[in-house]
Amino acid sequence: MNNKNKTFIDKLRSSGLRPTNQRVEISKFLFNRKKTFHFTVEELKNSMNLKRSKKISTATFYNTVHALKSAGHLKEFSLENNTSYYDTNITSHHHFFDNGKVIDIKSDKITFQKLPEAPKGKKIKNVEVVIRLENNN
Amino acid sequence: MNNKNKTFIDKLRSSGLRPTNQRVEISKFLFNRKKTFHFTVEELKNSMNLKRSKKISTATFYNTVHALKSAGHLKEFSLENNTSYYDTNITSHHHFFDNGKVIDIKSDKITFQKLPEAPKGKKIKNVEVVIRLENNN
DNA sequence: ACATACTTTAGAATAATTATAAAGTAGTTA
DNA sequence: TAACTACTTTATAATTATTCTAAAGTATGT
């Protein structure tokens, strides 16, 4: 096992998952890239399985993505189409939504002048902004 | 038809819907209340049908809610559970999310110091903030 | 009251996701 | 290394939210 795989395997182990072949490939596919990756499980499955002779099963994709998410290696978000989206950028940040397309906005691009207090007994876990876009005229 | 029903019927007509009995009852149930109402179609169906001997069908709930939403009388939003939620408060506003519970935040409770530009050829349709809450340890 | 186009409804179909249980594999132990 | 045990993978069934379909019913203009 070469060193390049180390980080992917660590993400799996810290998610409570044994690094099986399938999982290591999924983890590589997700995290071995420069830019943030936004995806649905179905999209992930299709793009990985397209190139493979031996397909990875749907259940394995769901299990792996869920475990990575629970461990905090992926972030889940929703559009208005009853599908879960995941984001490899787990730092607190914001989004443009442009007809189903999602673009990250770095956290420091948005600052607040005024924010409400949390209700009694509660505290703020995080604040996320969605800026919906439409075409110019 | 008394005057009280007028506004509910108007909402239906302006959504391109004939004011049938079922639709008028749904519209009343949704809009004849002081406070904003957040719901899923399933919740709406269950709470209305519980009291009724003659049930309104699922398809009618979906059709009516969709038409009201398309006409701008309801606003749709999503949590992370692959279900569509609707909000009778259609004014631009923000939300607290507290473990599946949703609380409105008036628009003027949040103001921005800095917001990013829209990408080229696009403009901002709206900006919505979600403040996630957790319990005070 | 008639005609017609729109509605309602039960039930089938679809899409995303979760559950099941049999066959396979990783990691430990002898 | 062999054997064991617990964890995995997989195909398939089940579930949930939603949409579709087509037959029977109703609103609305004349």
PDB file of N, CA and C (backbone and C1' of nucleotides) in Angstrom, chain A residues 58, chain C residues 14-21, chain D residues 12-16:
ATOM      1  N   THR A  58     -24.912  -0.443  -5.023  1.00  0.00           N
ATOM      2  CA  THR A  58     -25.581   0.748  -4.507  1.00  0.00           C
ATOM      3  C   THR A  58     -25.458   0.841  -2.990  1.00  0.00           C
TER       4      THR A  58
ATOM      5  P    DT C  14     -42.952   2.995 -14.264  1.00  0.00           P
ATOM      6  O5'  DT C  14     -42.297   3.994 -13.225  1.00  0.00           O
ATOM      7  C5'  DT C  14     -42.666   5.365 -13.280  1.00  0.00           C
ATOM      8  C4'  DT C  14     -41.836   6.147 -12.314  1.00  0.00           C
ATOM      9  C3'  DT C  14     -40.363   5.738 -12.245  1.00  0.00           C
ATOM     10  O3'  DT C  14     -39.621   6.928 -12.414  1.00  0.00           O
ATOM     11  C1'  DT C  14     -41.297   5.858 -10.079  1.00  0.00           C
ATOM     12  P    DA C  15     -38.020   6.880 -12.519  1.00  0.00           P
ATOM     13  O5'  DA C  15     -37.570   7.495 -11.130  1.00  0.00           O
ATOM     14  C5'  DA C  15     -38.246   8.636 -10.598  1.00  0.00           C
ATOM     15  C4'  DA C  15     -37.566   9.030  -9.325  1.00  0.00           C
ATOM     16  C3'  DA C  15     -36.092   8.662  -9.260  1.00  0.00           C
ATOM     17  O3'  DA C  15     -35.401   9.704  -8.596  1.00  0.00           O
ATOM     18  C1'  DA C  15     -37.264   7.528  -7.551  1.00  0.00           C
ATOM     19  P    DA C  16     -33.816   9.544  -8.365  1.00  0.00           P
ATOM     20  O5'  DA C  16     -33.745   9.359  -6.787  1.00  0.00           O
ATOM     21  C5'  DA C  16     -34.210  10.397  -5.946  1.00  0.00           C
ATOM     22  C4'  DA C  16     -34.161   9.907  -4.527  1.00  0.00           C
ATOM     23  C3'  DA C  16     -32.764   9.461  -4.071  1.00  0.00           C
ATOM     24  O3'  DA C  16     -32.493  10.114  -2.843  1.00  0.00           O
ATOM     25  C1'  DA C  16     -34.369   7.762  -3.665  1.00  0.00           C
ATOM     26  P    DT C  17     -31.111   9.906  -2.078  1.00  0.00           P
ATOM     27  O5'  DT C  17     -31.506   8.723  -1.087  1.00  0.00           O
ATOM     28  C5'  DT C  17     -32.665   8.896  -0.277  1.00  0.00           C
ATOM     29  C4'  DT C  17     -33.003   7.611   0.418  1.00  0.00           C
ATOM     30  C3'  DT C  17     -31.830   6.986   1.192  1.00  0.00           C
ATOM     31  O3'  DT C  17     -32.129   7.171   2.580  1.00  0.00           O
ATOM     32  C1'  DT C  17     -33.185   5.369   0.093  1.00  0.00           C
ATOM     33  P    DT C  18     -31.181   6.553   3.702  1.00  0.00           P
ATOM     34  O5'  DT C  18     -31.834   5.126   3.989  1.00  0.00           O
ATOM     35  C5'  DT C  18     -33.189   5.079   4.415  1.00  0.00           C
ATOM     36  C4'  DT C  18     -33.564   3.649   4.685  1.00  0.00           C
ATOM     37  C3'  DT C  18     -32.597   2.890   5.597  1.00  0.00           C
ATOM     38  O3'  DT C  18     -33.400   2.284   6.589  1.00  0.00           O
ATOM     39  C1'  DT C  18     -32.976   1.671   3.624  1.00  0.00           C
ATOM     40  P    DA C  19     -32.801   1.275   7.665  1.00  0.00           P
ATOM     41  O5'  DA C  19     -33.217  -0.158   7.088  1.00  0.00           O
ATOM     42  C5'  DA C  19     -34.582  -0.435   6.849  1.00  0.00           C
ATOM     43  C4'  DA C  19     -34.741  -1.896   6.479  1.00  0.00           C
ATOM     44  C3'  DA C  19     -33.986  -2.879   7.378  1.00  0.00           C
ATOM     45  O3'  DA C  19     -34.858  -3.988   7.577  1.00  0.00           O
ATOM     46  C1'  DA C  19     -33.293  -3.167   5.134  1.00  0.00           C
ATOM     47  P    DT C  20     -34.387  -5.241   8.450  1.00  0.00           P
ATOM     48  O5'  DT C  20     -33.949  -6.292   7.344  1.00  0.00           O
ATOM     49  C5'  DT C  20     -34.850  -6.606   6.290  1.00  0.00           C
ATOM     50  C4'  DT C  20     -34.369  -7.865   5.585  1.00  0.00           C
ATOM     51  C3'  DT C  20     -33.591  -8.833   6.472  1.00  0.00           C
ATOM     52  O3'  DT C  20     -33.939 -10.157   6.090  1.00  0.00           O
ATOM     53  C1'  DT C  20     -32.243  -8.184   4.664  1.00  0.00           C
ATOM     54  P    DA C  21     -33.768 -11.386   7.131  1.00  0.00           P
ATOM     55  O5'  DA C  21     -33.058 -12.518   6.278  1.00  0.00           O
ATOM     56  C5'  DA C  21     -33.123 -12.522   4.836  1.00  0.00           C
ATOM     57  C4'  DA C  21     -31.838 -13.109   4.292  1.00  0.00           C
ATOM     58  C3'  DA C  21     -31.027 -13.912   5.310  1.00  0.00           C
ATOM     59  O3'  DA C  21     -30.214 -14.847   4.589  1.00  0.00           O
ATOM     60  C1'  DA C  21     -29.734 -12.183   4.607  1.00  0.00           C
TER      61       DA C  21
ATOM     62  P    DT D  12     -30.583 -10.143  -8.334  1.00  0.00           P
ATOM     63  O5'  DT D  12     -31.638  -9.862  -7.176  1.00  0.00           O
ATOM     64  C5'  DT D  12     -31.664 -10.741  -6.040  1.00  0.00           C
ATOM     65  C4'  DT D  12     -32.603 -10.148  -5.015  1.00  0.00           C
ATOM     66  C3'  DT D  12     -33.852  -9.493  -5.611  1.00  0.00           C
ATOM     67  O3'  DT D  12     -34.980 -10.075  -4.992  1.00  0.00           O
ATOM     68  C1'  DT D  12     -32.865  -8.111  -4.005  1.00  0.00           C
ATOM     69  P    DA D  13     -36.470  -9.666  -5.379  1.00  0.00           P
ATOM     70  O5'  DA D  13     -37.038  -9.206  -3.958  1.00  0.00           O
ATOM     71  C5'  DA D  13     -36.650  -9.933  -2.779  1.00  0.00           C
ATOM     72  C4'  DA D  13     -37.074  -9.135  -1.563  1.00  0.00           C
ATOM     73  C3'  DA D  13     -38.470  -8.536  -1.673  1.00  0.00           C
ATOM     74  O3'  DA D  13     -39.102  -8.653  -0.402  1.00  0.00           O
ATOM     75  C1'  DA D  13     -36.893  -6.803  -1.358  1.00  0.00           C
ATOM     76  P    DA D  14     -40.512  -7.909  -0.115  1.00  0.00           P
ATOM     77  O5'  DA D  14     -40.058  -6.539   0.576  1.00  0.00           O
ATOM     78  C5'  DA D  14     -39.286  -6.598   1.775  1.00  0.00           C
ATOM     79  C4'  DA D  14     -39.264  -5.217   2.398  1.00  0.00           C
ATOM     80  C3'  DA D  14     -40.625  -4.520   2.448  1.00  0.00           C
ATOM     81  O3'  DA D  14     -40.762  -3.957   3.737  1.00  0.00           O
ATOM     82  C1'  DA D  14     -39.060  -3.161   1.282  1.00  0.00           C
ATOM     83  P    DT D  15     -42.055  -3.068   4.111  1.00  0.00           P
ATOM     84  O5'  DT D  15     -41.495  -1.594   3.884  1.00  0.00           O
ATOM     85  C5'  DT D  15     -40.204  -1.249   4.386  1.00  0.00           C
ATOM     86  C4'  DT D  15     -39.988   0.245   4.234  1.00  0.00           C
ATOM     87  C3'  DT D  15     -41.259   1.088   4.326  1.00  0.00           C
ATOM     88  O3'  DT D  15     -40.947   2.183   5.174  1.00  0.00           O
ATOM     89  C1'  DT D  15     -40.116   1.560   2.323  1.00  0.00           C
ATOM     90  P    DT D  16     -42.068   3.192   5.704  1.00  0.00           P
ATOM     91  O5'  DT D  16     -41.734   4.531   4.916  1.00  0.00           O
ATOM     92  C5'  DT D  16     -40.391   4.918   4.723  1.00  0.00           C
ATOM     93  C4'  DT D  16     -40.359   6.179   3.875  1.00  0.00           C
ATOM     94  C3'  DT D  16     -41.640   7.016   3.910  1.00  0.00           C
ATOM     95  O3'  DT D  16     -41.273   8.374   4.036  1.00  0.00           O
ATOM     96  C1'  DT D  16     -41.129   6.432   1.686  1.00  0.00           C
TER      97       DT D  16
END
